[in-house]
Tab-separated table of C-alpha atoms and ligand atoms in Angstrom:
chain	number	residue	atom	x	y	z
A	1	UNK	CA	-14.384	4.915	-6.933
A	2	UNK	CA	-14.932	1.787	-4.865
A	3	UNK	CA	-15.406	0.812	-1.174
A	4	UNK	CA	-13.662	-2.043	0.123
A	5	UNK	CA	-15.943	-4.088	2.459
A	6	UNK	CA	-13.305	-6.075	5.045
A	7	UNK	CA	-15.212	-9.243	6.651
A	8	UNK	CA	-18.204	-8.430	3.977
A	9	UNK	CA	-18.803	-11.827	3.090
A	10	UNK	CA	-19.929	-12.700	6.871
A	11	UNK	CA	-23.224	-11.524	8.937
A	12	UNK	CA	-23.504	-7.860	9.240
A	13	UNK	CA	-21.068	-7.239	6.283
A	14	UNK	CA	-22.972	-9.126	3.571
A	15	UNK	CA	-25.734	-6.684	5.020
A	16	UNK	CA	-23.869	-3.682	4.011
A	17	UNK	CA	-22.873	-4.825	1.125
A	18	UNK	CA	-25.873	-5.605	-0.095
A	19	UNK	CA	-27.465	-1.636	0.942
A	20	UNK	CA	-23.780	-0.259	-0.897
A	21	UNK	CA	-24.735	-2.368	-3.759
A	22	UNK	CA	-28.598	-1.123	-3.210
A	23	UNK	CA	-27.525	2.458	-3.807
A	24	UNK	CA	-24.763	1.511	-6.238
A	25	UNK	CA	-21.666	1.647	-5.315
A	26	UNK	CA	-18.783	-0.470	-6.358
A	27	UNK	CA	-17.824	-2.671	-4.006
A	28	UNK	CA	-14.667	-4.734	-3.218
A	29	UNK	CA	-15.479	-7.640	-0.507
A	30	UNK	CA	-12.335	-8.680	1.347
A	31	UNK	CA	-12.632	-11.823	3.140
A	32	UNK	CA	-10.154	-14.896	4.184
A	33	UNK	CA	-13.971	-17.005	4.190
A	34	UNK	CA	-12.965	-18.662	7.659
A	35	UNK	CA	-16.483	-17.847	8.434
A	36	UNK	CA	-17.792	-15.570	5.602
A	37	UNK	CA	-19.338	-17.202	2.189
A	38	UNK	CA	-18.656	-15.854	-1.349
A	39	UNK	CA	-22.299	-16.759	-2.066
A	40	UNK	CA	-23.440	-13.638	0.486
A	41	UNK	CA	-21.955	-10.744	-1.716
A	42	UNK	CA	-23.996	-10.452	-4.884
A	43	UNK	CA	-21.395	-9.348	-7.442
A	44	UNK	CA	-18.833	-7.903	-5.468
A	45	UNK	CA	-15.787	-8.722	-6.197
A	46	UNK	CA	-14.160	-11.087	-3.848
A	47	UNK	CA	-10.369	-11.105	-2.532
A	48	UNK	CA	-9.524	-13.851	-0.531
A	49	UNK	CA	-7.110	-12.317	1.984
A	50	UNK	CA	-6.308	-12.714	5.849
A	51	UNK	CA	-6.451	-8.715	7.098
A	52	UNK	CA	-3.734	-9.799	9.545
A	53	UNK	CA	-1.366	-11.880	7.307
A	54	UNK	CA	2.060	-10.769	6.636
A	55	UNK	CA	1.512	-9.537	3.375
A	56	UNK	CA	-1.823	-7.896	3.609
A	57	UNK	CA	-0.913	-4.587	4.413
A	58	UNK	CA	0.829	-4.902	-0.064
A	59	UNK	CA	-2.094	-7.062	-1.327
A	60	UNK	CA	-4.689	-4.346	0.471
A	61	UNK	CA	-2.766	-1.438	-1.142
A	62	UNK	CA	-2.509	-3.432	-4.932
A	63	UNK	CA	-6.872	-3.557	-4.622
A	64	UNK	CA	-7.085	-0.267	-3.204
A	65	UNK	CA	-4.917	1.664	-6.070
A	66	UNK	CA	-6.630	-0.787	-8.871
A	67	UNK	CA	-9.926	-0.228	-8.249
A	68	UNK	CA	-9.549	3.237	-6.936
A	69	UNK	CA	-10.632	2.810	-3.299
A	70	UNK	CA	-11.506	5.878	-1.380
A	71	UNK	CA	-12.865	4.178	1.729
A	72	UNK	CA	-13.138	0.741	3.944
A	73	UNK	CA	-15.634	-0.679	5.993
A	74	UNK	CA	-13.440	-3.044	8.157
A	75	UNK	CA	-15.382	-5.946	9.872
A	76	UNK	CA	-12.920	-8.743	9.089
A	77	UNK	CA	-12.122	-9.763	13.072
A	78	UNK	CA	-12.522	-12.371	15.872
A	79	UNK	CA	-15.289	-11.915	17.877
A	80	UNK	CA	-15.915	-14.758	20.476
A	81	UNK	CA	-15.231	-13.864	23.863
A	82	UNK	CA	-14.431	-17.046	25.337
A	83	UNK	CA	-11.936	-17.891	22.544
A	84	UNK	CA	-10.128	-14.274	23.126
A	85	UNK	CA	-10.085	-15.424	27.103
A	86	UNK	CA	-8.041	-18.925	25.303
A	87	UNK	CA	-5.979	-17.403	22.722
A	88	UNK	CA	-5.558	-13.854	23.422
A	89	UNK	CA	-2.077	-13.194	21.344
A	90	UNK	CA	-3.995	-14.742	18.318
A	91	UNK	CA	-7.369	-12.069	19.054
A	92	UNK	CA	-4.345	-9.477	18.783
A	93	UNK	CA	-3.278	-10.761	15.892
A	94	UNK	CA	-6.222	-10.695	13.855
A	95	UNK	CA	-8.018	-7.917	15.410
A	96	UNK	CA	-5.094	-5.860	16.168
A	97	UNK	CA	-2.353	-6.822	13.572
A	98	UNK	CA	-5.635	-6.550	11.067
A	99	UNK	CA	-6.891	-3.264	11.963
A	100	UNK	CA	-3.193	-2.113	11.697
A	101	UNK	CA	-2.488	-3.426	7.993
A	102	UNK	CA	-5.704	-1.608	6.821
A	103	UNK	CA	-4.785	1.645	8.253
A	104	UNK	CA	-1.145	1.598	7.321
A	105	UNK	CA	-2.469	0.394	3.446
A	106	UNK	CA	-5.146	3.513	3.667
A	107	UNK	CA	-2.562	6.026	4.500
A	108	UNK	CA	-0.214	4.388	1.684
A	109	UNK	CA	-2.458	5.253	-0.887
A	110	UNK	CA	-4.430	8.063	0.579
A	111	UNK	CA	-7.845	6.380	1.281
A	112	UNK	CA	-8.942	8.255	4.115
A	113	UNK	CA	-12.433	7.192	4.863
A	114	UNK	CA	-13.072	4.141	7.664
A	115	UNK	CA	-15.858	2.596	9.568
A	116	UNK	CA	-14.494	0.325	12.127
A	117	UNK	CA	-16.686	-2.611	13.748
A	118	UNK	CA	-16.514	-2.002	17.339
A	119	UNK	CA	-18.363	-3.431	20.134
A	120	UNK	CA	-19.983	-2.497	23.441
A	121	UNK	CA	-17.869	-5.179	24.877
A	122	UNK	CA	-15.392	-2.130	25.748
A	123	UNK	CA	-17.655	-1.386	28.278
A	124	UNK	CA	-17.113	-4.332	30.408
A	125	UNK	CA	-19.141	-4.499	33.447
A	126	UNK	CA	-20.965	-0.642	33.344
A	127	UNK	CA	-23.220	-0.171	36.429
A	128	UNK	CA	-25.582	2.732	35.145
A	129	UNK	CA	-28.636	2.544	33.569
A	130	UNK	CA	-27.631	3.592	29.976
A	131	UNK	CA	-24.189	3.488	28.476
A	132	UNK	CA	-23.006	6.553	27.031
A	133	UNK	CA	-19.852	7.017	25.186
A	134	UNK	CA	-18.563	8.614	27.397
A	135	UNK	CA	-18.948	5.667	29.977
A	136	UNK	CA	-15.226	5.014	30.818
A	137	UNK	CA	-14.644	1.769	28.770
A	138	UNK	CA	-13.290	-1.192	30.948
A	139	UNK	CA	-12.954	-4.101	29.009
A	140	UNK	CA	-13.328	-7.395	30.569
A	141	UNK	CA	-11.398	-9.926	28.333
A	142	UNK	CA	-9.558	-9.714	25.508
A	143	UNK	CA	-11.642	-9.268	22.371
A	144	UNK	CA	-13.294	-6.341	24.341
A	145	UNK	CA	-9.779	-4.848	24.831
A	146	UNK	CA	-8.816	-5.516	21.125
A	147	UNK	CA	-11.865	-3.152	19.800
A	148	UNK	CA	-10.794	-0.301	22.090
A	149	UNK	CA	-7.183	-0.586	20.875
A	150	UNK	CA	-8.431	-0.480	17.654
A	151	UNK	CA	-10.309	2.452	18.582
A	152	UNK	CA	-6.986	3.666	19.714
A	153	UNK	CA	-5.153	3.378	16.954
A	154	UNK	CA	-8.088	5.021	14.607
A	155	UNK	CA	-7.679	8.271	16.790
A	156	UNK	CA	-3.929	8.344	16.823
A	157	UNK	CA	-4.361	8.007	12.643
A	158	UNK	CA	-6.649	10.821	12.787
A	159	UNK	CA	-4.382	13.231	14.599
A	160	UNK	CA	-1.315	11.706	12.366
A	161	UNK	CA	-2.503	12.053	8.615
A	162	UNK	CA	-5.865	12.743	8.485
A	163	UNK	CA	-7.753	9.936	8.363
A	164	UNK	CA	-11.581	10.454	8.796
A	165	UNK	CA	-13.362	7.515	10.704
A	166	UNK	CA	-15.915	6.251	12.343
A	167	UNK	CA	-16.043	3.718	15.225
A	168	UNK	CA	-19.335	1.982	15.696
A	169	UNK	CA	-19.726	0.458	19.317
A	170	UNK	CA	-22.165	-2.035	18.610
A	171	UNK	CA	-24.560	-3.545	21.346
A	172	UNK	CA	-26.645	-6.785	20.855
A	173	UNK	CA	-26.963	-7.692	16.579
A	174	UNK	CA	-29.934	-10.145	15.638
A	175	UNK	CA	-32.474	-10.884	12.757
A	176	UNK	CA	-31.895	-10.739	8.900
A	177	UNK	CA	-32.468	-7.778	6.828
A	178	UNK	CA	-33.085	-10.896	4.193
A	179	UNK	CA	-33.741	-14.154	4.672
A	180	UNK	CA	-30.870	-15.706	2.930
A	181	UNK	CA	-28.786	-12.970	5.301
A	182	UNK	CA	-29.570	-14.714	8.358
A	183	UNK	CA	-26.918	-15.112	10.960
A	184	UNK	CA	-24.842	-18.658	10.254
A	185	UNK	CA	-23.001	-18.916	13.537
A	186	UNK	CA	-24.712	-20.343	16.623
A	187	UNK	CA	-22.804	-18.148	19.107
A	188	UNK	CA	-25.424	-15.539	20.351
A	189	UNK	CA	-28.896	-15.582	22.504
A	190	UNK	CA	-31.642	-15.977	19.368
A	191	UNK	CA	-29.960	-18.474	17.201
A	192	UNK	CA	-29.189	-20.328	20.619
A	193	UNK	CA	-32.365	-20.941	21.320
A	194	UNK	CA	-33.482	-21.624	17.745
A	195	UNK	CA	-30.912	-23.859	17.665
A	196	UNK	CA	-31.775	-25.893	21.202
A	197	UNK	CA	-35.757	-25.418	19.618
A	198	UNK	CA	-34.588	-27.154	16.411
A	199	UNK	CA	-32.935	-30.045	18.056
A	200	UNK	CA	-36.151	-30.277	20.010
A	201	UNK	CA	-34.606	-29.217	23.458
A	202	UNK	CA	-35.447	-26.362	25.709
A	203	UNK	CA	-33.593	-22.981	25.428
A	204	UNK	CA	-31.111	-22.541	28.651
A	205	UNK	CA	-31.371	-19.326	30.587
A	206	UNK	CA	-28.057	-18.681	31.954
A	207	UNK	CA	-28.721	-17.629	35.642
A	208	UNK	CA	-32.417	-15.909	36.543
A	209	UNK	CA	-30.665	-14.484	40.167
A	210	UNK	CA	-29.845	-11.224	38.135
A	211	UNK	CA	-30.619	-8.152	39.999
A	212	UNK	CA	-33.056	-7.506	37.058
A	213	UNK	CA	-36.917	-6.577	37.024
A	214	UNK	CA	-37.325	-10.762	36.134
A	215	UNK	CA	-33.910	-11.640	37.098
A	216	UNK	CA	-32.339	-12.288	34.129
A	217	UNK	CA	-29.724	-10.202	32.131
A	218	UNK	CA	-31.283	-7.471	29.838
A	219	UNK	CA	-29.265	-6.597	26.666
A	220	UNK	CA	-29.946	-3.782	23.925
A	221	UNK	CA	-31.334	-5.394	20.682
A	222	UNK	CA	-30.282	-4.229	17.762
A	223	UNK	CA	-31.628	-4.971	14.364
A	224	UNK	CA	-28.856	-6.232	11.887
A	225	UNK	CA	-30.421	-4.189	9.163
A	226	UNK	CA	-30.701	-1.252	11.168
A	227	UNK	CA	-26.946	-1.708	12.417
A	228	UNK	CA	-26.379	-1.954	8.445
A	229	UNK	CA	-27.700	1.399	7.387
A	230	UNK	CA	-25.920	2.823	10.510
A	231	UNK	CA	-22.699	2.291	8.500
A	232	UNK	CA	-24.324	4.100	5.619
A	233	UNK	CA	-24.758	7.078	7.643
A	234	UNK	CA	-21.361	7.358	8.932
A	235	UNK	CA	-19.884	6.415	5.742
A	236	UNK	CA	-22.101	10.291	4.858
A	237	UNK	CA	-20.991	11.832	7.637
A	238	UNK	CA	-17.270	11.294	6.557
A	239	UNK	CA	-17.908	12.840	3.402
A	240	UNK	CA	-19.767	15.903	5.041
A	241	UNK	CA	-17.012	16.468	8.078
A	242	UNK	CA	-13.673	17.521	8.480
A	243	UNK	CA	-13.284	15.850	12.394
A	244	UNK	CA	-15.836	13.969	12.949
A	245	UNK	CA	-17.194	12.523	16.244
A	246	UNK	CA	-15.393	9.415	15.897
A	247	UNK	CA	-17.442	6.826	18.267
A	248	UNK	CA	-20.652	6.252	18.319
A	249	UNK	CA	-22.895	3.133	20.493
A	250	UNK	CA	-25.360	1.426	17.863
A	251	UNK	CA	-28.268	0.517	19.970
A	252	UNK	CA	-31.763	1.403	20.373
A	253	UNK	CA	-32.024	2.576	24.002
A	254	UNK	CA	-34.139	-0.002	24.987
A	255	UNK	CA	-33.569	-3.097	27.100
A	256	UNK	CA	-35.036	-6.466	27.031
A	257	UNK	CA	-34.164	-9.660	29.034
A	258	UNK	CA	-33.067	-13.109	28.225
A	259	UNK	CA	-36.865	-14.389	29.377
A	260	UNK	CA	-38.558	-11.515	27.079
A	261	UNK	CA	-36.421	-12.543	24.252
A	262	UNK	CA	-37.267	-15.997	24.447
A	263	UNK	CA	-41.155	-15.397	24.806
A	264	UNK	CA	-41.414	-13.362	21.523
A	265	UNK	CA	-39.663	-16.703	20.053
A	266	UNK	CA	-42.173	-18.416	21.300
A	267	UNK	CA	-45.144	-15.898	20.386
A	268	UNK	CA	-43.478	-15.597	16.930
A	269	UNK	CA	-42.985	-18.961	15.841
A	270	UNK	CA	-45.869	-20.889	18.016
A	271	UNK	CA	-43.273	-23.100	19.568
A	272	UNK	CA	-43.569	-24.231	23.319
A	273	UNK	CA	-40.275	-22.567	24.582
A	274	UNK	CA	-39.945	-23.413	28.223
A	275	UNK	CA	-36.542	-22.761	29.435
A	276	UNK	CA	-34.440	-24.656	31.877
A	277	UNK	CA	-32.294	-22.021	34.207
A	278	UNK	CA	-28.572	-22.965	34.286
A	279	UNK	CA	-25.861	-21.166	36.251
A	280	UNK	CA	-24.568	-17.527	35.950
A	281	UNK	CA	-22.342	-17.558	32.769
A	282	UNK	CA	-18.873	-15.542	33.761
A	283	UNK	CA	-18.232	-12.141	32.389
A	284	UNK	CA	-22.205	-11.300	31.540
A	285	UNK	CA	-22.837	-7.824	32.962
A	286	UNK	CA	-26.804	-7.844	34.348
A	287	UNK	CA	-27.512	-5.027	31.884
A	288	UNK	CA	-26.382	-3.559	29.066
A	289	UNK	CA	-28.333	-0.865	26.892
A	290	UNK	CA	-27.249	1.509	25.103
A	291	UNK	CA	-27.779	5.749	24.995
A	292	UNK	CA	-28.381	5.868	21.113
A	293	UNK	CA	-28.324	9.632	21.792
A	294	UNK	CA	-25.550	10.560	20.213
A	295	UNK	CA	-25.797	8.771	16.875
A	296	UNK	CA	-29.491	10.203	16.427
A	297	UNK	CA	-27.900	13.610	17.040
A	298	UNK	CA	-25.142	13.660	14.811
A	299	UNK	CA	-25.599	11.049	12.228
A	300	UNK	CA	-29.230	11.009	12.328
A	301	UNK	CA	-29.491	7.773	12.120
A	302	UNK	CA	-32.025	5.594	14.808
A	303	UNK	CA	-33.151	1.871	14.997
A	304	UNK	CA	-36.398	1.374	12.838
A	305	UNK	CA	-37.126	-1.975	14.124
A	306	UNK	CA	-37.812	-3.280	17.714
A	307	UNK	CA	-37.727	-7.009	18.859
A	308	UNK	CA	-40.706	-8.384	17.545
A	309	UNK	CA	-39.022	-7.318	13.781
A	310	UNK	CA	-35.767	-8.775	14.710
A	311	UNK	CA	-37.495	-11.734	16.244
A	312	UNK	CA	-39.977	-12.114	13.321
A	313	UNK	CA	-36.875	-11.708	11.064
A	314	UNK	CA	-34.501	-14.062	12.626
A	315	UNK	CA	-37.611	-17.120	12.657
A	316	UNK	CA	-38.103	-16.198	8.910
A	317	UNK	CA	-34.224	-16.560	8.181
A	318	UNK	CA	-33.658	-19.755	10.514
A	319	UNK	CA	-37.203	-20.906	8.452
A	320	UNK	CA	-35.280	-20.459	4.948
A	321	UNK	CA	-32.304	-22.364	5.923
A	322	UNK	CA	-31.659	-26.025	6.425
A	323	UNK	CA	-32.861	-26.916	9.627
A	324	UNK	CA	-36.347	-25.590	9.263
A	325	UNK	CA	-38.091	-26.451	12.340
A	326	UNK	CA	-41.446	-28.332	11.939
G	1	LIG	N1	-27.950	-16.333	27.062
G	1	LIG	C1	-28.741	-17.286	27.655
G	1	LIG	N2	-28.920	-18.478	27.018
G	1	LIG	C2	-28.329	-18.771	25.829
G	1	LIG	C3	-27.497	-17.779	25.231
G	1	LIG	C4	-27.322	-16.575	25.872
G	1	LIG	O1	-29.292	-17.078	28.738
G	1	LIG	O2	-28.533	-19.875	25.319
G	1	LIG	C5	-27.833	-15.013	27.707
G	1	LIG	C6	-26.418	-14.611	28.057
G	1	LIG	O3	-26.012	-15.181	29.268
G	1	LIG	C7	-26.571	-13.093	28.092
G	1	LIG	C8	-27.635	-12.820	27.020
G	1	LIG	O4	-28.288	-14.054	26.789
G	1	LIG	O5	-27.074	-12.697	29.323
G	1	LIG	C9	-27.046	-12.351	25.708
G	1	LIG	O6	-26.002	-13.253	25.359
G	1	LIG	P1	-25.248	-13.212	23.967
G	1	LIG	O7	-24.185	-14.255	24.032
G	1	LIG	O8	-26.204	-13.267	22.852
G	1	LIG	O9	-24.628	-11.759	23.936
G	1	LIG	P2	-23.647	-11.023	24.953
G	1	LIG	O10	-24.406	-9.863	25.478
G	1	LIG	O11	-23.022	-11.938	25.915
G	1	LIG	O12	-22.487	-10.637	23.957
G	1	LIG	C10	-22.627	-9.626	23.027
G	1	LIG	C11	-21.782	-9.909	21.804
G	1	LIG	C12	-20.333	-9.951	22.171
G	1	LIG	C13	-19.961	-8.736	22.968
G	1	LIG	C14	-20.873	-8.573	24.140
G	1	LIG	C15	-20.570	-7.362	24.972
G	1	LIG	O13	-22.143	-11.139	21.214
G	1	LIG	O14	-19.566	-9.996	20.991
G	1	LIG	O15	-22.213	-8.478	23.662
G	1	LIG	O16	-20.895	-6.239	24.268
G	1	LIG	F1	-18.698	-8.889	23.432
């Protein structure tokens, strides 16, 4: 029995793969290594294949009936807003088209257990204090609208055939769960500013006019080794449950702002981190934190670490790799 890991050779998937290897299982990684590396997965196995290519949906279903697959963790996806905004028929493609081939190979040969990478980017713009998941989602742009299709299409495959899945709305990932883990893609808030730190530049707040207690935009951290073992538990839960709650927000509950985030940098790695204050960047929501209610209650699953760990984490990784600073 194996577990195909979609996307596992990138970020948060070489962090699952890694705990499914921990507790060991056998593990399949497939990846098309546009932004994943082979070096991430121990020694999973390693198909190089686009989810969303035109024969995926046969290749997926040859790996799944060879090595006996009875479940996928699908990360393999686009995930950068501002491209989706560019090229939305090609975020389609890959998210949607990809999502699709994976199901439609599942039901083929009867692997009925999925944990889809979702984000809270289907919330769009929510005014309330904490997002529920039962918030009405509202995307704003493309990729958010791909990960509620493919929420979509999960539910319609539950009611079809049976499948048993698990969507995981995920809020803000950061740190490394190991150093050599650390994210590779300078694309989000903490490896922004690491990356502006390295170069020996100040970090850039976008826009401090936020109706916020300091006035910038507050965002739920979540720990990328916490978000890991989240996809442990539901990967359980599908084995315990017939229907399963099939969304769930991975989050802590607790906010903290662009400014806060960027002092524990600074407090953590002893680096002056001054910030210059640019404009308002389109689309950013002033807050967005997460009820982790719901995944506590059913999966039993809640955040172990807090910002200084994912903080202390993400310096350690961004220390190990090759622009050490200082
Ligand atoms: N920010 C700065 N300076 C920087 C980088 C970011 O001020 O150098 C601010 C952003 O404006 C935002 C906050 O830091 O207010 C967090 O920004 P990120 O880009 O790290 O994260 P987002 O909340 O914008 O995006 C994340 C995920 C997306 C997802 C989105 C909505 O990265 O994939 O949440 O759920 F779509």
């Amino acid at each position: 029995m194996s577990i195909i890991v979609t996307g596992g050779a990138g970020y948060i998937g070489a962090h699952v793969v890694r705990l499914l290897q921990e507790r060991g299982e056998d593990v399949v990684v497939v990846d098309d290594l546009s932004t994943g590396r082979a070096d991430r997965v121990g020694d999973a196995t390693v198909v190089e294949l686009d989810v969303a290519a035109g024969d995926a949906q046969e290749r997926l279903e040859r790996v799944m009936r060879e090595r006996g697959v009875t479940g996928v963790v699908h990360f393999a996806a686009r995930k950068q807003v501002g491209e989706s905004v560019q090229r939305p028929a090609w975020y389609y493609q890959q998210n949607v088209t990809g999502l699709a081939n994976v199901v439609a190979a599942m039901e083929a040969v009867g692997a009925d257990r999925l944990i889809f990478s979702s984000s809270a980017a289907v919330y769009g713009m929510p005014d309330v204090e904490l997002v529920t998941e039962d918030t009405p989602p509202r995307p704003i742009n493309p990729y958010g609208e791909t990960k509620l299709v493919g929420e979509w299409l999960i539910a319609d495959a539950q009611r079809a055939w049976g499948l048993r899945a698990a969507s995981l709305r995920y809020f803000n990932v950061a740190g490394a769960g190991w150093p050599e883990l650390g994210d590779p893609a300078i694309l989000n808030l903490v490896p922004m500013v690491l990356d502006r730190l390295a170069r020996g530049e100040r970090p850039t707040i976008f826009g401090d006019d936020y109706p916020t207690p300091d006035g910038t935009c507050v965002r739920d951290y979540i720990h990328v080794l916490d978000l890991a073992h989240a996809h442990l538990a539901a990967l359980d839960h599908l084995d315990r449950d017939e229907r399963p709650a099939s969304v769930f927000n991975v989050g802590t509950g607790q906010g903290a702002s662009v400014r806060e985030v960027i002092e524990e940098i600074g407090r953590v790695s002893g680096l002056d981190v001054t910030a210059d204050v640019a404009e308002r960047r389109a689309g950013d929501p002033p807050r967005l934190v997460a009820s982790a209610d719901r995944i506590a209650e059913v999966l039993g699953w809640r955040a172990a670490n807090g910002l200084p760990e994912i903080i202390a984490s993400a310096w350690e990784a961004w220390q190990a790799g090759p622009r050490r600073i200082g």
